[in-house]
Short mmCIF file of C-alpha atoms and ligand atoms in Angstrom, two decimals:
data_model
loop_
_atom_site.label_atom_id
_atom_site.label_comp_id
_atom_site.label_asym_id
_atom_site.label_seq_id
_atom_site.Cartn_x
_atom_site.Cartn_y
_atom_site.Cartn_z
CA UNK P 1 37.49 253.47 -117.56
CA UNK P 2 38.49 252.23 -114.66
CA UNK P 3 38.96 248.17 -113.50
CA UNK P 4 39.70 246.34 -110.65
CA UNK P 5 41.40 242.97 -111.25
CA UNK P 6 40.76 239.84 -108.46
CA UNK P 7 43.44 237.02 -109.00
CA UNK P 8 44.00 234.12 -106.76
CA UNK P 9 47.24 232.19 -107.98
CA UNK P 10 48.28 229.24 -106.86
CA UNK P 11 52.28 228.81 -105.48
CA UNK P 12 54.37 225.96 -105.44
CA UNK P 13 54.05 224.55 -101.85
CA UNK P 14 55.12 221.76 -100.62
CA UNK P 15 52.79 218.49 -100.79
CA UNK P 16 51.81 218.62 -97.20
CA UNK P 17 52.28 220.69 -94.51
CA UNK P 18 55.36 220.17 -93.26
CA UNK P 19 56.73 223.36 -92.41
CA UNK P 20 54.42 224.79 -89.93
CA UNK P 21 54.97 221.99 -88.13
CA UNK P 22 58.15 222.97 -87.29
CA UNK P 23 58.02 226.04 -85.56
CA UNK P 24 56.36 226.04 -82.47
CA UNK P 25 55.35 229.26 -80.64
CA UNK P 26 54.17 229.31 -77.37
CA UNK P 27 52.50 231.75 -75.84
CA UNK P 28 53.08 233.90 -73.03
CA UNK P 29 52.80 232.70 -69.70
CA UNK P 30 49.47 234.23 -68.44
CA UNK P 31 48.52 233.88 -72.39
CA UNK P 32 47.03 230.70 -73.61
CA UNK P 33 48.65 230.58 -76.23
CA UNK P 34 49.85 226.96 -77.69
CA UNK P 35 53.18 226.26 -79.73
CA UNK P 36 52.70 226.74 -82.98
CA UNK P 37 55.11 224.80 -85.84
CA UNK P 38 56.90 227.34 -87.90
CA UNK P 39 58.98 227.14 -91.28
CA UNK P 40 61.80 225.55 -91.01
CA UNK P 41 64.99 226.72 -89.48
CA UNK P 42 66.26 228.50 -92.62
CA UNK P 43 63.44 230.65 -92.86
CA UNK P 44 62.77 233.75 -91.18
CA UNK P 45 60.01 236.16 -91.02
CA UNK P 46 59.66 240.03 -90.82
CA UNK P 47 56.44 241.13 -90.08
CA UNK P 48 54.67 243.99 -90.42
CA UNK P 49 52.41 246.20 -87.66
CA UNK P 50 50.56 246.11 -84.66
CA UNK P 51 47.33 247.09 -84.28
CA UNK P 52 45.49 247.88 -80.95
CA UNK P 53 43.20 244.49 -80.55
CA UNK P 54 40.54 246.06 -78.78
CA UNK P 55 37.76 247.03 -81.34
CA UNK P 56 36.61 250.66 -80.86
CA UNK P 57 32.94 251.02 -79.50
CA UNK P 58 29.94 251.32 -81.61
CA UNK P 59 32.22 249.57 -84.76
CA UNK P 60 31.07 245.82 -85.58
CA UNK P 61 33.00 242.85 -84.12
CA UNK P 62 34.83 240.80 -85.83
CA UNK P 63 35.45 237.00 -84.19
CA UNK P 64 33.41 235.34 -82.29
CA UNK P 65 34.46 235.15 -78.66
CA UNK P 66 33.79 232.67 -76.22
CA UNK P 67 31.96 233.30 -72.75
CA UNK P 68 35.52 233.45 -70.90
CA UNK P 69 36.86 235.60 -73.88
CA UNK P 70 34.22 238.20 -73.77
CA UNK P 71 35.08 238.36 -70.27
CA UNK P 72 38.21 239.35 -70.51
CA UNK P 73 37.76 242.44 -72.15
CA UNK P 74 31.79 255.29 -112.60
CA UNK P 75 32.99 253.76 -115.41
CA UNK P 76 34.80 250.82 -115.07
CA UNK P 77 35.54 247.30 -114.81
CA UNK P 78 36.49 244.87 -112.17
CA UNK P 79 38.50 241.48 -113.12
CA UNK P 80 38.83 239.07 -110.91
CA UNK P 81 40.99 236.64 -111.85
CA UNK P 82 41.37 233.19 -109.85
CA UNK P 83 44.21 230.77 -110.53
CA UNK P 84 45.39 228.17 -107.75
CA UNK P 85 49.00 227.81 -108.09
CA UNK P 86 50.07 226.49 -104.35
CA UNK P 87 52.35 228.91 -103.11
CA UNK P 88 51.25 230.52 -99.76
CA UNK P 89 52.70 229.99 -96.53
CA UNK P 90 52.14 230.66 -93.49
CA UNK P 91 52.56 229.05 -89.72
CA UNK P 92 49.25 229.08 -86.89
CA UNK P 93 49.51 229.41 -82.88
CA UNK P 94 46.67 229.03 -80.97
CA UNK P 95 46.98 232.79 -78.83
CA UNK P 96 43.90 234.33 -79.07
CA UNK P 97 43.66 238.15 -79.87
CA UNK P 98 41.40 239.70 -77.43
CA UNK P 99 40.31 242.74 -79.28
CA UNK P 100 38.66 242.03 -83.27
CA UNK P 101 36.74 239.33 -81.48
CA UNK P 102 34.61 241.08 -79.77
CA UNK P 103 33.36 242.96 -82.94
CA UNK P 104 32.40 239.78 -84.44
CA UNK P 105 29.68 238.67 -81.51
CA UNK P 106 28.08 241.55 -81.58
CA UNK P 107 27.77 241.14 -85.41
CA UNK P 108 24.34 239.90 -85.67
CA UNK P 109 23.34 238.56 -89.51
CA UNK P 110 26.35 236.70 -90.89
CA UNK P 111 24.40 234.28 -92.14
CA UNK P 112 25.92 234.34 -95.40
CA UNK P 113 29.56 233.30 -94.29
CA UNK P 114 30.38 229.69 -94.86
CA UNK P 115 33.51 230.71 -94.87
CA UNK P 116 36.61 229.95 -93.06
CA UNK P 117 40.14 230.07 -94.55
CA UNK P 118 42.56 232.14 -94.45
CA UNK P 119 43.87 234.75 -96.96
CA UNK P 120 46.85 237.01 -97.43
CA UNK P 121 46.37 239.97 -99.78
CA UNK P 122 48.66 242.44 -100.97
CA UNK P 123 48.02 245.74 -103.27
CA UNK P 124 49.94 246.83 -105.73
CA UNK P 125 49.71 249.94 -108.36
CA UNK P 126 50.85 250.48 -111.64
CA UNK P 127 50.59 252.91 -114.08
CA UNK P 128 47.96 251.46 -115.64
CA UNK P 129 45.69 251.09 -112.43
CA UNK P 130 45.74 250.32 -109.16
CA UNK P 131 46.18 246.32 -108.51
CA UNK P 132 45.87 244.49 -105.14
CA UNK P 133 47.58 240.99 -104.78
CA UNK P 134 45.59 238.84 -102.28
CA UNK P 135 47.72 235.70 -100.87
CA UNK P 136 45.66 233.22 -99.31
CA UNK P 137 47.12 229.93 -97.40
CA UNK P 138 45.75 227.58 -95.42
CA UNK P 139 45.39 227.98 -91.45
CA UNK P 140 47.14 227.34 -88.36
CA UNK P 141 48.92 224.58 -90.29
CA UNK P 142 49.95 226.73 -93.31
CA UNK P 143 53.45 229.08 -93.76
CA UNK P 144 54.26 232.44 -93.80
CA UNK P 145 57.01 232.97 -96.02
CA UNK P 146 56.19 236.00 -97.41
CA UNK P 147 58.20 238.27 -94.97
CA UNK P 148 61.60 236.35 -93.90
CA UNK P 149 64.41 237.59 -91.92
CA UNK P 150 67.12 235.24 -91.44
CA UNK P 151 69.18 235.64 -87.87
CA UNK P 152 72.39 236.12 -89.18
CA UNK P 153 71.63 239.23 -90.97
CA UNK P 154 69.41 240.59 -88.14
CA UNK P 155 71.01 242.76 -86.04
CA UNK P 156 69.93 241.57 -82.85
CA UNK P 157 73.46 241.01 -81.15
CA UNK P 158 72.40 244.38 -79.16
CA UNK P 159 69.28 243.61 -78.36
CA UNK P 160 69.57 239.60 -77.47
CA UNK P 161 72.43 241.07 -74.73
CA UNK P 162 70.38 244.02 -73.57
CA UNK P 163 67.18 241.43 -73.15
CA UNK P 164 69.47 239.45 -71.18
CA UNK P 165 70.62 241.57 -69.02
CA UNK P 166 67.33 242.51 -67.75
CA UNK P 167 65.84 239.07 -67.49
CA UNK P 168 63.43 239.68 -69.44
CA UNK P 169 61.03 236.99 -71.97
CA UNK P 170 63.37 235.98 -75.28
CA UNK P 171 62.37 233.18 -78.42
CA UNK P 172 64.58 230.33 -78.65
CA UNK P 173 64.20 228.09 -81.41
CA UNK P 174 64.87 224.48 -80.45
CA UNK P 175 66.52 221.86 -82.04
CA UNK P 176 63.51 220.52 -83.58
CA UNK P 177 62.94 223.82 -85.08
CA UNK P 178 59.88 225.02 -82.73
CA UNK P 179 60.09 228.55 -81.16
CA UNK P 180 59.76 228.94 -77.24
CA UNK P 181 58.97 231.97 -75.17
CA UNK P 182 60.81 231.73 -72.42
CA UNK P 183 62.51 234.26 -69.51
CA UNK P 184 65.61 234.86 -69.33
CA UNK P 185 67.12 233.44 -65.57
CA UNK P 186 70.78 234.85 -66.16
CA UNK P 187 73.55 235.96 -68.27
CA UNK P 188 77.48 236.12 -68.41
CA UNK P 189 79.11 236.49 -71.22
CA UNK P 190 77.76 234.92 -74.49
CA UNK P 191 75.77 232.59 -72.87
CA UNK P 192 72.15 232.77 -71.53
CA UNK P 193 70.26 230.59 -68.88
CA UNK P 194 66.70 230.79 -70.11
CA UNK P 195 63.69 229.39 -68.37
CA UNK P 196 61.16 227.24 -70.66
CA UNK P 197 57.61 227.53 -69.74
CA UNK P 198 57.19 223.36 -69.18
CA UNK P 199 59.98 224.15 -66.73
CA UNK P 200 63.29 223.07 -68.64
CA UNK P 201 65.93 225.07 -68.40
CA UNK P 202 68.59 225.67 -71.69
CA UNK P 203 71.62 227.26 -71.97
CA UNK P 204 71.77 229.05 -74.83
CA UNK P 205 73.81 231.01 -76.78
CA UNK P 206 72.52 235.03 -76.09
CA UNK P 207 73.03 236.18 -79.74
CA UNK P 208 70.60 233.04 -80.66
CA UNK P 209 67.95 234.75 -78.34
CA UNK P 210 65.04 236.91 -80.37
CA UNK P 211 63.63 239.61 -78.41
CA UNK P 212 59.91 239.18 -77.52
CA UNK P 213 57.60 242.17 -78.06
CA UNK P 214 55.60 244.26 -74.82
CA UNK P 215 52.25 241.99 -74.22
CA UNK P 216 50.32 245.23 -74.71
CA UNK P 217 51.11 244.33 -78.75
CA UNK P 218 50.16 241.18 -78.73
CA UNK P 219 47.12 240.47 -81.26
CA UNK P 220 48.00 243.93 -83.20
CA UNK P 221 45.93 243.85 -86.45
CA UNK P 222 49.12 245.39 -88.28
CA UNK P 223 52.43 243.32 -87.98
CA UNK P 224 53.89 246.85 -89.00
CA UNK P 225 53.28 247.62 -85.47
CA UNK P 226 55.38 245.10 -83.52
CA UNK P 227 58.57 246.60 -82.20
CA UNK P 228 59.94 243.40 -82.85
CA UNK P 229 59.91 241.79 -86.77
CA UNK P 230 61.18 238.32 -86.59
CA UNK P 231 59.68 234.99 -87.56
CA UNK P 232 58.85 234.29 -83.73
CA UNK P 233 56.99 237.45 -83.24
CA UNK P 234 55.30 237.20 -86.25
CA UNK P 235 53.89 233.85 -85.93
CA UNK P 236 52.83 234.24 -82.58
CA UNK P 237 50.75 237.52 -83.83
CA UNK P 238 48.98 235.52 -85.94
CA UNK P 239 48.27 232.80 -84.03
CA UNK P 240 47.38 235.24 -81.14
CA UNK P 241 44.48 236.77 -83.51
CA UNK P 242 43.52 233.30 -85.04
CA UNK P 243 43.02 232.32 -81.82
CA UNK P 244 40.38 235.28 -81.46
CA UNK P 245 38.73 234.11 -84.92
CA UNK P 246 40.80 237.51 -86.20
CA UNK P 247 41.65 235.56 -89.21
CA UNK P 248 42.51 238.82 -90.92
CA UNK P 249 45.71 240.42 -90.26
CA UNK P 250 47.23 243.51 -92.32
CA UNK P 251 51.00 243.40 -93.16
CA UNK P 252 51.15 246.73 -94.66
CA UNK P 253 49.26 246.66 -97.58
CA UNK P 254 48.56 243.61 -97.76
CA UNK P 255 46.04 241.20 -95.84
CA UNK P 256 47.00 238.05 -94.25
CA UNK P 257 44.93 235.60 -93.88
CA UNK P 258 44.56 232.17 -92.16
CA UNK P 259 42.19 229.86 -93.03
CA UNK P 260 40.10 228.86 -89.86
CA UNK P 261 38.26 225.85 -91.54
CA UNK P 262 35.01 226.90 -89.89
CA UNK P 263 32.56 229.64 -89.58
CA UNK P 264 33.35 232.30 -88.45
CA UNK P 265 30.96 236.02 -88.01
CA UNK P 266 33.04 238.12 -90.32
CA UNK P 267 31.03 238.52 -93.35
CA UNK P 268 27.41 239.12 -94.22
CA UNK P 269 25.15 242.32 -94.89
CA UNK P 270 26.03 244.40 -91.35
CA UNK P 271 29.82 243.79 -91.87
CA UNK P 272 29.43 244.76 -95.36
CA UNK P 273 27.76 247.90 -94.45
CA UNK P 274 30.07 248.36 -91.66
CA UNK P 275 32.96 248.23 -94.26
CA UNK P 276 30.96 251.06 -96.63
CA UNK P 277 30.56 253.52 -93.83
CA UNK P 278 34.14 253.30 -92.81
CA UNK P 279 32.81 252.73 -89.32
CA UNK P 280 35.30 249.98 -88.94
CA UNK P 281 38.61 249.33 -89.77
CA UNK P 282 39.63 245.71 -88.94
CA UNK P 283 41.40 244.14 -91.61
CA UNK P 284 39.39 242.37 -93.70
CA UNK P 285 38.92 240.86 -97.54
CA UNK P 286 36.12 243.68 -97.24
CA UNK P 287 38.32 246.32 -96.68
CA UNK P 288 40.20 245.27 -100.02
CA UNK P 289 37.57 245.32 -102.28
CA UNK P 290 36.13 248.68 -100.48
CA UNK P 291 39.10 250.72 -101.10
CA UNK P 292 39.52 248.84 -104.74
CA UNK P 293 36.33 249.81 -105.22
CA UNK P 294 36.56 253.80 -103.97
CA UNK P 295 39.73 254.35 -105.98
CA UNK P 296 38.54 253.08 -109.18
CA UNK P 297 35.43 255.85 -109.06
CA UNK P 298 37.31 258.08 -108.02
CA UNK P 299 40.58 257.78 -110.33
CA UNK P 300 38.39 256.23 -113.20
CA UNK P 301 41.27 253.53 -112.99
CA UNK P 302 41.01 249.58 -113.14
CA UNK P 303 41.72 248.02 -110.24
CA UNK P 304 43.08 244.45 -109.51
CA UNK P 305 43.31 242.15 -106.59
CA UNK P 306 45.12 239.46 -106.90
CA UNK P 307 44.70 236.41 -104.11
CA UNK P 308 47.80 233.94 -104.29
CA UNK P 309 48.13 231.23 -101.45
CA UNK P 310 48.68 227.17 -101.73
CA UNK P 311 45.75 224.62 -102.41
CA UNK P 312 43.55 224.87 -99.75
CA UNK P 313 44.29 228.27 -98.19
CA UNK P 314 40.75 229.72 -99.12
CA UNK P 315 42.07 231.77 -102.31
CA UNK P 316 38.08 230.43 -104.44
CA UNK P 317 36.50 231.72 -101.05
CA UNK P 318 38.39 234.59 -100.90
CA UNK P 319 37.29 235.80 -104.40
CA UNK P 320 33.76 235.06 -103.54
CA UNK P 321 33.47 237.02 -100.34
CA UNK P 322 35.02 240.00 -102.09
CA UNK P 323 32.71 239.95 -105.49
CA UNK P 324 29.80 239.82 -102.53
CA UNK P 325 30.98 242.61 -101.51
CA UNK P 326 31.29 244.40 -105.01
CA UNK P 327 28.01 242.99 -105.65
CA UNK P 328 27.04 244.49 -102.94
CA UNK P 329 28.31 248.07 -103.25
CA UNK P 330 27.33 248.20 -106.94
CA UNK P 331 24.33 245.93 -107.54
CA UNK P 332 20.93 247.10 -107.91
CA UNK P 333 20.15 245.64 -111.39
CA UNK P 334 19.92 242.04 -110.81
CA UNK P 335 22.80 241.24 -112.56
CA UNK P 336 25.14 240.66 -109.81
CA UNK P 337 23.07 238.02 -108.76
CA UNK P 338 23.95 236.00 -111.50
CA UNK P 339 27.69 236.69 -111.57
CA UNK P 340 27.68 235.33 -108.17
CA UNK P 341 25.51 232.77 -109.80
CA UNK P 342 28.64 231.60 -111.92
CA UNK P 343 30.66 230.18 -108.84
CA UNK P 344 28.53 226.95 -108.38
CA UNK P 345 28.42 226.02 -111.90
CA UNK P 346 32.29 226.79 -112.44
CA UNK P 347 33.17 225.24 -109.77
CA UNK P 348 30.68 221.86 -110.68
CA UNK P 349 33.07 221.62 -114.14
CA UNK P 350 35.83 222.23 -112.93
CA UNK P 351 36.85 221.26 -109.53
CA UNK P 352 37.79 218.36 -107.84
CA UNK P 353 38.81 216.60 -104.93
CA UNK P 354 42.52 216.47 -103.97
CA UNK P 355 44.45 215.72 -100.71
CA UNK P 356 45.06 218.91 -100.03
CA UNK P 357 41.59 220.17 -100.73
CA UNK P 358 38.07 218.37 -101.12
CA UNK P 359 37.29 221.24 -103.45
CA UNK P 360 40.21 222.37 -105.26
CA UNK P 361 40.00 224.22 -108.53
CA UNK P 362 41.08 222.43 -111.33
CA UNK P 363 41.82 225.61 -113.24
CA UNK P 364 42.30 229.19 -113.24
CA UNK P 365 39.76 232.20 -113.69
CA UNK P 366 39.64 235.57 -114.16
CA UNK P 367 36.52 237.52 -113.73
CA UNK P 368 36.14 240.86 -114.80
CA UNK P 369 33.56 242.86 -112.99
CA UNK P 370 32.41 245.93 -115.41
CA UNK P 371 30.74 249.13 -113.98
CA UNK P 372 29.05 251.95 -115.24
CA UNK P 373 30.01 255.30 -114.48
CA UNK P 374 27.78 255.62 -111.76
CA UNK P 375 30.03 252.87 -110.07
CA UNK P 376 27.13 250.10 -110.77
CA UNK P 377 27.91 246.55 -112.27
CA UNK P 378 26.94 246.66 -116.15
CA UNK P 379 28.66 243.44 -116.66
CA UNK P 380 30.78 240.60 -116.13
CA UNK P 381 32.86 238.44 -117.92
CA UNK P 382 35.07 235.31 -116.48
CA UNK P 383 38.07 233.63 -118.33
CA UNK P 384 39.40 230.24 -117.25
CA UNK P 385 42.83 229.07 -118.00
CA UNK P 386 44.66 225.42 -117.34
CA UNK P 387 47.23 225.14 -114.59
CA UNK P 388 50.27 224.16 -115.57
CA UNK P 389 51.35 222.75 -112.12
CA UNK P 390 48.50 219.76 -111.12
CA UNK P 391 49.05 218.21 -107.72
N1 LIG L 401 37.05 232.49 -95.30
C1 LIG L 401 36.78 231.22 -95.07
N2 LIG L 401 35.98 230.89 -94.03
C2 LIG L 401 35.68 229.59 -93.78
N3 LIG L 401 36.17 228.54 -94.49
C3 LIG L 401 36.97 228.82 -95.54
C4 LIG L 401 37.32 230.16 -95.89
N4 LIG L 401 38.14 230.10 -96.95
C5 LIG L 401 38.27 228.80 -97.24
N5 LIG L 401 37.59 228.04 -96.40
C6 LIG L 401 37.51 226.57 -96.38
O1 LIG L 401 38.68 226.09 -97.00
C7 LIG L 401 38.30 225.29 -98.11
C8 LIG L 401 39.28 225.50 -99.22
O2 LIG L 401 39.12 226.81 -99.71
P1 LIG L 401 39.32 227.15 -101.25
O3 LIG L 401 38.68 226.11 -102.09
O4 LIG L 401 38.92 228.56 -101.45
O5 LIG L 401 40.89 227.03 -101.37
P2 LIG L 401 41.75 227.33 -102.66
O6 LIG L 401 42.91 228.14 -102.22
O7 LIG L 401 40.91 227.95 -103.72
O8 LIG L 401 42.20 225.89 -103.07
P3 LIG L 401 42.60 225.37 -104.53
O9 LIG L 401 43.79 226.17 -104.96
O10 LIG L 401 42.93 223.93 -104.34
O11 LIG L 401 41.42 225.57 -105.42
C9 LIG L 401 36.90 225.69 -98.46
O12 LIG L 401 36.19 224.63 -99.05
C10 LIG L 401 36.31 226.08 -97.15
O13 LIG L 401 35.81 224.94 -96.48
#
């Protein structure tokens, strides 16, 4: 027996969005790249990789790309189980990834994606089975709080003086809390003249300086990849690939998503089959339920995914898309046709409209997926619980 378990929990968040609004990243002077707010002051971030942007030929594209853009370059069970505790976070730019982009427009036949939030997922194993956390949070407005690395137990001292020295790009944070990419004019001593991109220049103190990463990382689909880990580099990664419609974004294992409040080409039937032939390897919600799916055949082990984020952040959606994709892999009978059937009528009960979301879930599920041992559904069964925290 082997299950894979789907849960979207809600966090405590804030009431509005309040701290992306506070960091501001702006992109890199040829880049178009917009501040973005960040979390507040006292929060850092550490991200994870970089990823090369650039999609590899004959693979699907993911994002759809504007004209100037394209230019430019067994037996066993799955659960999914959906709460909505508010608790995701994470912080938007508007630099656009040039590479997963591209996959996307040449994706023909998403139909089926009216879709367009963003998601953070994570994977975790335990004895018992394999179990994937999946964080969602809202978009370019929303948090990242899951990896935080405060300043002053970074050890950038080194690094901030090196960067210095050569004149070369540094993040500031400003007084309002908004990050700035700006170039370093001169240094002596501990103190830094850096050049804003409006033009302003700042004296700053060098060890406040964060080191920017090498352009040629910008928009990597792993944060594990950037040289740099720091809430700057982080957000502007994001925002980078959001910019792109590369709402997907891996931070080791798990997925990050932002919510892009639109539709966007990343799902349907030729991204699905893209995703079971391993013929690409964008991060995606896809991707999750693949591998979920893979290890629970082969280990005869229940797997679990679990999607946390904050009202709004796309944690209902993100279920959905990945039971299409289960459905997909291990329909045949009909019968996944009518789990997928269950959304519309759960969510006529028992959502309603909040500030935060016109469609917010009112409660919590958790949908177990069953398959047979030749890895096709044989069943499903969903439980519902109350949330304890009602905003
Ligand atoms: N992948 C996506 N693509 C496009 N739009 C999306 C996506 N995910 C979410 N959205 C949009 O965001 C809205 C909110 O998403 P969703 O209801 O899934 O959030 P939630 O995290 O479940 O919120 P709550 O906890 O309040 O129930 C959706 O109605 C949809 O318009």
């Amino acid at each position: 027996m082997a299950s894979v378990r789907m849960a979207s929990p809600r966090t405590r968040e804030p009431k509005k969005p309040t701290r992306l609004e506070r960091t501001k990243v702006k992109p890199r002077p040829p880049a178009l790249l917009q501040s973005v707010k960040s979390l507040p002051l006292d929060y850092r971030f550490t991200g994870g990789s970089p990823s090369s942007a650039e999609s590899k030929k004959g693979e699907p594209r993911f994002g759809s790309l504007n004209e100037k853009e394209k230019k430019e370059k067994a037996t066993g069970e799955v659960k999914v189980e959906e709460e909505s505790p508010h608790s995701s976070k994470s912080s938007s730019r508007e630099h656009r990834p040039p590479g997963e982009a591209k996959d996307l427009d040449d994706a023909k036949g998403n139909v089926e994606s009216p879709y367009s939030s963003t998601t953070t997922s994570r994977e975790q194993r335990t004895s018992a089975g394999d179990e994937r956390e999946v964080r969602t949070s809202s978009s370019a407005t929303s948090k990242i709080t899951a990896i935080s690395l405060s300043r002053s137990d970074s050890n950038w001292e080194d690094t901030s003086s090196y960067v210095a020295k050569k004149k070369l790009q540094a993040w500031c944070q400003l007084s309002n809390g908004d990050w700035v990419l700006g170039t370093i004019i001169s240094s002596s001593g501990s103190e830094s003249v850096i050049s804003l991109p409006d033009g302003e220049v700042l004296r700053l103190n060098t060890e406040s300086l964060l080191p920017s990463n090498p352009e040629i990382l910008d928009g990597v689909d792993d944060l594990m990849q950037l040289s740099y880990l720091h809430e700057p580099s982080v957000l502007y990664n994001l925002q980078f690939r959001y910019s792109k419609d590369m709402i997907y974004t891996r931070a080791g294992p798990v997925l990050v998503a932002i919510n892009p409040f639109k539709k966007v080409h990343l799902y349907g039937n030729e991204f699905i089959e893209a995703y079971r032939n391993k013929s690409v390897n964008s991060p995606h919600v896809y991707a999750i339920a693949d591998n979920a799916i893979r290890e629970m055949i082969r280990d005869e082990v229940n797997q679990s995914i679990i999607i946390s984020g904050e009202s709004g952040a796309g944690k209902t959606e993100t279920a959905k898309i990945a039971m299409q994709y289960l459905a997909a892999l291990g329909g045949g009978s009909g019968i996944e046709y009518e789990i997928l059937q269950t959304n519309p009528i759960l969510e006529a009960f028992g959502n309603a409209r909040t500030l935060r979301n016109d469609n917010s879930s009112r409660f919590g599920k958790l949908i177990e997926i069953h398959f047979s041992v030749t890895g096709k559904i044989s069943g499903a069964s969903i439980q519902t619980c109350k949330f304890s925290l009602i905003i």
